[in-house]
Short mmCIF file of C-alpha atoms in Angstrom, two decimals:
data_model
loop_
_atom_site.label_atom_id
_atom_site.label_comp_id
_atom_site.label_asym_id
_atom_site.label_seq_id
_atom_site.Cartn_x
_atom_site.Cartn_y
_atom_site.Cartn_z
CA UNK A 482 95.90 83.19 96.86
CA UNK A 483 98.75 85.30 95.78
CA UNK A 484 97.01 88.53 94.25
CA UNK A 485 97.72 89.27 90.58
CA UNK A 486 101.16 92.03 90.53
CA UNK A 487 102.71 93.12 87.18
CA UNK A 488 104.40 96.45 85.51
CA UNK A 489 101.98 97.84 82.98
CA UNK A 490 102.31 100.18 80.74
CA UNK A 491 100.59 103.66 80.19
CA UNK A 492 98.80 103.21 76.97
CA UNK A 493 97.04 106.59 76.87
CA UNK A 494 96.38 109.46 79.89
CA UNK A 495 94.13 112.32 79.24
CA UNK A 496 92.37 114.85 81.32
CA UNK A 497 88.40 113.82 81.96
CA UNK A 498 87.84 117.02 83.99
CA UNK A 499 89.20 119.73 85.61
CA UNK A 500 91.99 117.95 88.26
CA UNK A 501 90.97 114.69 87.26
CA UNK A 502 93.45 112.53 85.01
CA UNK A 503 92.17 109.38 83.50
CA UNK A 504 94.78 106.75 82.46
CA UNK A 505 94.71 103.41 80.41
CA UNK A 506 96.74 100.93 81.42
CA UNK A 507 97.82 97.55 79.21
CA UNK A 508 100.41 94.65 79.44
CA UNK A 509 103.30 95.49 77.61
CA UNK A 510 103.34 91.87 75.90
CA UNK A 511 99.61 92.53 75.28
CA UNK A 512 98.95 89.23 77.73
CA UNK A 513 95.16 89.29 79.34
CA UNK A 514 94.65 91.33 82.79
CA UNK A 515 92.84 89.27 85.47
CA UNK A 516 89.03 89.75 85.35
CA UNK A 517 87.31 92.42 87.41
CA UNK A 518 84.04 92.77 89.29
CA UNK A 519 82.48 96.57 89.43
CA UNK A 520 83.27 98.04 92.65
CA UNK A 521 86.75 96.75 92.63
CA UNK A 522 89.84 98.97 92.81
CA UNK A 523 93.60 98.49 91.75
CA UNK A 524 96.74 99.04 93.71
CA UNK A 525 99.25 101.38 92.08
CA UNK A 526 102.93 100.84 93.12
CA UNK A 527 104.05 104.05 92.39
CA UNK A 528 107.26 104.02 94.20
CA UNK A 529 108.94 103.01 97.24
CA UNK A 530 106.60 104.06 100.13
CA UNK A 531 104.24 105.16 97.67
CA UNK A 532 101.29 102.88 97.04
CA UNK A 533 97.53 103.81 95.83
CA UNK A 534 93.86 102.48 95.58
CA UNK A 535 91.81 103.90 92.55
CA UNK A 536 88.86 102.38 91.29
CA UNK A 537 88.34 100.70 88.11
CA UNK A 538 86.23 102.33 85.59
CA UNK A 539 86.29 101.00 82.47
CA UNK A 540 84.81 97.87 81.40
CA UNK A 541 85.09 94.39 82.78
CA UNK A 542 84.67 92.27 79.86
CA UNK A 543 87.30 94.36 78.50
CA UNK A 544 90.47 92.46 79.20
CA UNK A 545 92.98 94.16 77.24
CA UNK A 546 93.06 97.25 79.47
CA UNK A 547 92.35 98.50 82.76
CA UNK A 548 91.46 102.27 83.13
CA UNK A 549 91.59 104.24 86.05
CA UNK A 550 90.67 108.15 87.12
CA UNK A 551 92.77 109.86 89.48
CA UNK A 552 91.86 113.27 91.34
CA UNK A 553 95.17 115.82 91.84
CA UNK A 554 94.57 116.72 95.30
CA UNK A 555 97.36 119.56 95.98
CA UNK A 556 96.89 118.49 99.88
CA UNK A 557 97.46 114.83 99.13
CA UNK A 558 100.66 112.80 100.38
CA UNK A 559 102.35 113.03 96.95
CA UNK A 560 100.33 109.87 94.97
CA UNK A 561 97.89 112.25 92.67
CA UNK A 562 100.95 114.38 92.25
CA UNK A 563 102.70 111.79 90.78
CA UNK A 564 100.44 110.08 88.84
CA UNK A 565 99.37 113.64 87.60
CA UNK A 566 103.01 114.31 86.64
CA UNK A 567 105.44 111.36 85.95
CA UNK A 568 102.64 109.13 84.29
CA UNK A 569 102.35 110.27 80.42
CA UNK A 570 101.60 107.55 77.77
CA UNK A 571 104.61 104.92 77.74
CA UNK A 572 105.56 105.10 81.55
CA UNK A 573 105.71 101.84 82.89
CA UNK A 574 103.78 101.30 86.30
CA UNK A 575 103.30 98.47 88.84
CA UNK A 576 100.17 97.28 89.82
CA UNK A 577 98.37 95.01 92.53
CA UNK A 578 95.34 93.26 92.72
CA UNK A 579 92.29 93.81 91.22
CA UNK A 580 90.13 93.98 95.02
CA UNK A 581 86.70 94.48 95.50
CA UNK A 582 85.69 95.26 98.88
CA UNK A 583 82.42 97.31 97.23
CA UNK A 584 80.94 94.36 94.84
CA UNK A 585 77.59 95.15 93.20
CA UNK A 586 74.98 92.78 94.91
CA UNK A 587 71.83 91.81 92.67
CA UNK A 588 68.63 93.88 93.16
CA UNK A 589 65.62 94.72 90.96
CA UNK A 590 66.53 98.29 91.41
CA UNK A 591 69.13 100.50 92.20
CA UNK A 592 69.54 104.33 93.71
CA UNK A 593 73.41 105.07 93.03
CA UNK A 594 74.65 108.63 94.62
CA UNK A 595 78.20 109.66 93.64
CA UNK A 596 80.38 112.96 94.99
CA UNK A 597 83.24 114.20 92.57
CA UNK A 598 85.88 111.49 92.04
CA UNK A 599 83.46 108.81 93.91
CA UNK A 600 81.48 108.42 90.26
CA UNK A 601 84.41 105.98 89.59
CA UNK A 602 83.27 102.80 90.95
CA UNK A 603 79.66 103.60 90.10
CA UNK A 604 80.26 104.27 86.53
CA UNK A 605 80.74 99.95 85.88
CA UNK A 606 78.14 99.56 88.24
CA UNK A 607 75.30 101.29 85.91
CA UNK A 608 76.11 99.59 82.60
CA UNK A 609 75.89 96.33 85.27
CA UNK A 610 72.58 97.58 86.04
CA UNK A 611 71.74 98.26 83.00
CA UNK A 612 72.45 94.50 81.15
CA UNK A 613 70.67 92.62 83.97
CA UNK A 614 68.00 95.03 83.88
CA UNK A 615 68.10 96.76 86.54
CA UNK A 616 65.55 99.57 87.48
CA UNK A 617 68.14 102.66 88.94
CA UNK A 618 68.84 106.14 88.75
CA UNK A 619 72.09 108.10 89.37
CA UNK A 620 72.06 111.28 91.63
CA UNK A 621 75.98 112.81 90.43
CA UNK A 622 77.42 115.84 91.66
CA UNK A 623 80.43 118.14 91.91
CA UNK A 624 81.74 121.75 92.63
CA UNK A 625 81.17 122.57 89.23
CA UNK A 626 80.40 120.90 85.46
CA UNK A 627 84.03 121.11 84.81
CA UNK A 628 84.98 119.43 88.10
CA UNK A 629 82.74 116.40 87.18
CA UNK A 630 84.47 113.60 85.17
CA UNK A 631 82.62 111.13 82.86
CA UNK A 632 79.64 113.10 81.87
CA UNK A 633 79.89 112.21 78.21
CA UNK A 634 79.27 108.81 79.04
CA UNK A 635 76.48 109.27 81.19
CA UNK A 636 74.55 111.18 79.03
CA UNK A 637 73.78 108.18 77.19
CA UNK A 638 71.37 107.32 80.07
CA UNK A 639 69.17 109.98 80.14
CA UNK A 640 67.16 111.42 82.54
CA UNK A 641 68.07 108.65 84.32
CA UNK A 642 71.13 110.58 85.55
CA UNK A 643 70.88 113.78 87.46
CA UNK A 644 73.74 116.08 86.96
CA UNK A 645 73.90 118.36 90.41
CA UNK A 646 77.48 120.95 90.04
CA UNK A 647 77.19 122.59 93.24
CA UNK A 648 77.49 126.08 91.68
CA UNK A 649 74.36 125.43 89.95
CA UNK A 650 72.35 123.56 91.95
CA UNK A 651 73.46 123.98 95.69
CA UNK A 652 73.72 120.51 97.98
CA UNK A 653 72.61 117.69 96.63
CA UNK A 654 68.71 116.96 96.94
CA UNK A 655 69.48 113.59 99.06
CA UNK A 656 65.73 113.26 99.81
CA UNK A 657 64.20 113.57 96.58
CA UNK A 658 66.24 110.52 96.24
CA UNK A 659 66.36 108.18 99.06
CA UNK A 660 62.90 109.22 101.18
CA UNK A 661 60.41 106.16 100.65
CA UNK A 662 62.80 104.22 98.71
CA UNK A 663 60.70 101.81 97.02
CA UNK A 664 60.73 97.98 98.20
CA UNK A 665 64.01 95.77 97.35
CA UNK A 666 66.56 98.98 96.50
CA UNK A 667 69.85 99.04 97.47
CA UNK A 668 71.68 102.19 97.53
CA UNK A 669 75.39 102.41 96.54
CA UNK A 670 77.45 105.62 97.38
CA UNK A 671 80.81 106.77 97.09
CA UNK A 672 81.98 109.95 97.53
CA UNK A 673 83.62 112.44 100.14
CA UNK A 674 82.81 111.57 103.91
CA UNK A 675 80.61 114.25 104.41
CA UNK A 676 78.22 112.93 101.35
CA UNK A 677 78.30 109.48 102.88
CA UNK A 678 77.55 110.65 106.27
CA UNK A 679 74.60 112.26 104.99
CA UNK A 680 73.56 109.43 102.84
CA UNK A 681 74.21 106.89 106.05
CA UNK A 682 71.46 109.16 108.14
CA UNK A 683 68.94 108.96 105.56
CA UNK A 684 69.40 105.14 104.73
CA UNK A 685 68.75 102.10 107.11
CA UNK A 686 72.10 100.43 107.20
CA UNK A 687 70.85 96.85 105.23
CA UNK A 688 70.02 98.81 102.08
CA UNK A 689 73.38 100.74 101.98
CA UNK A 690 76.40 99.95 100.74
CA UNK A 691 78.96 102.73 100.62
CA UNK A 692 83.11 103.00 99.49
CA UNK A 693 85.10 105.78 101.48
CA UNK A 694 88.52 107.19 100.36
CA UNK A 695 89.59 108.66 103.75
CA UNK A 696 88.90 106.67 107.50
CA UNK A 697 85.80 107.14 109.15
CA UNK A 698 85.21 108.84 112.06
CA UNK A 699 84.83 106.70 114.79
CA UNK A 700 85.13 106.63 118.79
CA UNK A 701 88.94 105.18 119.25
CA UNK A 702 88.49 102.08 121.71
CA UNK A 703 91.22 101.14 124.46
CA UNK A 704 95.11 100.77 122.90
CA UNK A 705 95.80 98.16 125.54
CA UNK A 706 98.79 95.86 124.73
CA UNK A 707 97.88 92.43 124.13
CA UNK A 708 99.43 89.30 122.41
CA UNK A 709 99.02 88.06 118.56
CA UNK A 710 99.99 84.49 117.69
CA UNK A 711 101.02 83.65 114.27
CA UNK A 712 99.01 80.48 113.41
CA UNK A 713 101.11 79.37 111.19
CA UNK A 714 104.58 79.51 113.25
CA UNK A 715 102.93 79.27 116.45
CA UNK A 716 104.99 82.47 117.22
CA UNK A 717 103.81 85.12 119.97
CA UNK A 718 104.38 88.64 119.32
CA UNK A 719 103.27 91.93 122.22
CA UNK A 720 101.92 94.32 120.07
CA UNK A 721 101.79 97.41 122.55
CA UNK A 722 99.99 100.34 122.87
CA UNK A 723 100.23 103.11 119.96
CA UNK A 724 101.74 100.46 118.04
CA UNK A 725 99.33 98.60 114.98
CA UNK A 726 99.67 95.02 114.62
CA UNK A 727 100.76 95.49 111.33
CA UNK A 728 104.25 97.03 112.95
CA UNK A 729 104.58 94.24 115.71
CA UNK A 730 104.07 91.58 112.83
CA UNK A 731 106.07 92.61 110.28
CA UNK A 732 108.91 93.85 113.07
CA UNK A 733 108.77 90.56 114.17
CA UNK A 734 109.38 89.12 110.28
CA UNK A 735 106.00 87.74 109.18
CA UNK A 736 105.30 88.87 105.09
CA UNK A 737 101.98 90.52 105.06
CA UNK A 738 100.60 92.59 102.37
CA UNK A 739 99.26 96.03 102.87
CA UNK A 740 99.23 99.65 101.46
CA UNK A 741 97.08 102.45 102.66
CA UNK A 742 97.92 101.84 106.65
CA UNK A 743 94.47 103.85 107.14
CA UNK A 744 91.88 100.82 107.00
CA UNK A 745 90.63 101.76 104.03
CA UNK A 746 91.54 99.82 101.19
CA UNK A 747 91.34 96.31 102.83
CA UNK A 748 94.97 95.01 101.17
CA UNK A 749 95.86 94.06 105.06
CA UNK A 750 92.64 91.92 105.73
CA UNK A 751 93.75 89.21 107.40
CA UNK A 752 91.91 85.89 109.24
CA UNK A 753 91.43 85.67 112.57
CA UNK A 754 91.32 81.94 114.14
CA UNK A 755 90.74 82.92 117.68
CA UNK A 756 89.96 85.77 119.61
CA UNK A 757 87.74 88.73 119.10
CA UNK A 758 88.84 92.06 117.07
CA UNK A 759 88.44 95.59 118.10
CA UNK A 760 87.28 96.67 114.39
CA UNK A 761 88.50 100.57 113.40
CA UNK A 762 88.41 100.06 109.53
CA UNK A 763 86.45 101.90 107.33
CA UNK A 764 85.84 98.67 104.83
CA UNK A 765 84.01 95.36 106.58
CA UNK A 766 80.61 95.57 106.89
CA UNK A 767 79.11 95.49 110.15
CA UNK A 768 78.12 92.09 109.65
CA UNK A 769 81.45 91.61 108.52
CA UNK A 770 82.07 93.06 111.72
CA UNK A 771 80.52 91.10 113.94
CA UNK A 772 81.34 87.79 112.43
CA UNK A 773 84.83 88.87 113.47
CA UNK A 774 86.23 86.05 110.81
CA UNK A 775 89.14 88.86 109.78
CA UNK A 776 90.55 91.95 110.64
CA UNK A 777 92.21 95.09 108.68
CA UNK A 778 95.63 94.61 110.82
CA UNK A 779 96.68 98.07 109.96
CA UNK A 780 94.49 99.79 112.57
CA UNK A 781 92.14 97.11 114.14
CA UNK A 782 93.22 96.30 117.35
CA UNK A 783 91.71 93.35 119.91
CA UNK A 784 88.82 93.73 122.97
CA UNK A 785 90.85 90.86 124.93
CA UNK A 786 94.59 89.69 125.45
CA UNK A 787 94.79 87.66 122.72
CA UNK A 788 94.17 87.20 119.16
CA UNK A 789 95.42 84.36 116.70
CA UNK A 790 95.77 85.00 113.19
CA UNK A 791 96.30 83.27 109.74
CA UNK A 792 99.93 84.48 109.71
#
C-alpha cells in the first residue's frame, strides 16, 4: 500500500525544553490525517537529500493534527538544524507515513524507561496504558530538568512517574526498576544507545521492546557479492561488495522507498520471497529476524548467493 505523503502546514512550534522544539502540524485544507498507533513515527521531507524520522507525540484520536518533538543536535547532519530554524508557524512541510515499527503490545502492566528525546514515543504509550488500564510506571531522565521535555504533562500521573535529571540524581536507578519484574510486564525503552544497552542486559529479550535513533552496534558479517532478483521483473542485479542493495536496486531503476540509509527507521523494509538475509538493522525483532520474511535493504545484506525480493 502506497504510504500516506502530503505538505502540511506548521500550525504552531514552541520550545518544550532546553534544545528541544515541539511542532504541530495540520492539513492546510483542514482534511483528516491518517490514524496513528503509539510507537509510530513520521517521515519529514525536509528537503532534497534531507529526510527525518520523529516520533509522534500527541494524541491518536486526535485527527486534526499531528505533533512532533525534535532535539537540535549541533553534531547532527543538518535535519534538527533545520527544523530548529526554517520551521516557524506557517512553513509548509512534507511528510511520509505514519510507521510504527515500535507498536504498544497489550499487557496487564507496563515498566516504560525513557532517555532525553526518547520520552517521545512513550508519552502516547502511557495515556494508552492508562485507558485500558494498564498497571505501569515511567522511569524518565535527562542531563538536567531543563533538558527534559514534556514534564508538565506527566505530572498529571503522579508518583507514577519518576523524574531522574542527571545533575540531580546521577545514572538512572535501572534496577530499582526492572530487577524481579513482576509476572506478564513488558518493558518499553527508548532512548540513547547507551540507556538501551543497559536496559537490554538487565531484561530477557521476550519482555523488551526497545526504539533506537542511531544503528546498533553489531559484528559486520561477510560483504560478499551476491545476486538480487526483482520478483516482479524477473530482473537480476550483482550487488557487490561495499555496495547496499539499496544502491544496486535503485542503480539498476527499481522505485523503492527509503530515508535514513542507517537501518533504523524501517521505510526500506522490503519482502523477501527466497533466500536468506544477513540482518544488520537496528528495527526487526529477532523473531522478525529469523523468520527472514523481509529485509531493511539499506544495510542488510544476504548469507548465500542469492536473494529474491518483492521488487
Amino acid at each position: 500500500m502506497t504510504p500516506y505523503e502530503a505538505g502540511l502546514v506548521v500550525a504552531d512550534a514552541r520550545p518544550a525544553a532546553d534544545g528541544v522544539r515541539v511542532l504541530t502540524l495540520r492539513h492546510p485544507l483542514g482534511e483528516p490525517l491518517p490514524e496513528w498507533t503509539p510507537g509510530a513515527h513520521l517521515d519529514l521531507l525536509l528537503a532534497p537529500g534531507l529526510e527525518r524520522q520523529f516520533s509522534l507525540c500527541g494524541d491518536p484520536a486526535d485527527r486534526e493534527v499531528w505533533r512532533v518533538a525534535v532535539l537540535r543536535e549541533p553534531a547532527g547532519r543538518g535535519g534538527s538544524a533545520y527544523v530548529h530554524e526554517k520551521l516557524a508557524p506557517g512553513a509548509e512541510v512534507r511528510v511520509r507515513g505514519p510507521r510504527n515499527h515500535f507498536p504498544l503490545e497489550p499487557a496487564p502492566r507496563y515498566r516504560f524507561v525513557a532517555g532525553g528525546i526518547g520520552i517521545t514515543p512513550i508519552l502516547p504509550m502511557l495515556a494508552a496504558a492508562e485507558a485500558a488500564g494498564a498497571e505501569w510506571t515511567l522511569l524518565y531522565g535527562g542531563r538536567s530538568r531543563a533538558s527534559m521535555a514534556f514534564t508538565g504533562e506527566l505530572a498529571a500521573y503522579g508518583d507514577r512517574v519518576t523524574l531522574a535529571p542527571e545533575d540531580e540524581t546521577g545514572l538512572l536507578d535501572l534496577a530499582a526498576v526492572l530487577d524481579r519484574l513482576p509476572p506478564d510486564t513488558l518493558v518499553y525503552c527508548c532512548g540513547p544507545g547507551p540507556l538501551l544497552d543497559a536496559v537490554e542486559e538487565r531484561c530477557p529479550p521476550e519482555v523488551l521492546r526497545t526504539e533506537r535513533f542511531r544503528p546498533e552496534e553489531r559484528p559486520a558479517g561477510e560483504d560478499a557479492e551476491f545476486e538480487v532478483v526483482l520478483a516482479r521483473s524477473g530482473r537480476s542485479v550483482t550487488v557487490p561488495p561495499r555496495v547496499s542493495v539499496l544502491d544496486a536496486v535503485r542503480a539498476a531503476g527499481a522505485e523503492v522507498l527509503y530515508s535514513c540509509t542507517e537501518g533504523t527507521c524501517g521505510t526500506c523494509e522490503t519482502e523477501v520471497v527466497e533466500g536468506v538475509p544477513d540482518h544488520r538493522d537496528s528495527v526487526l525483532t529477532e523473531e522478525e529476524r529469523a523468520a527472514g520474511e523481509t529485509m531493511l535493504i539499506c544495510v542488510s545484506r544476504c548469507r548465500g548467493k542469492r536473494l529474491v525480493l518483492d521488487l
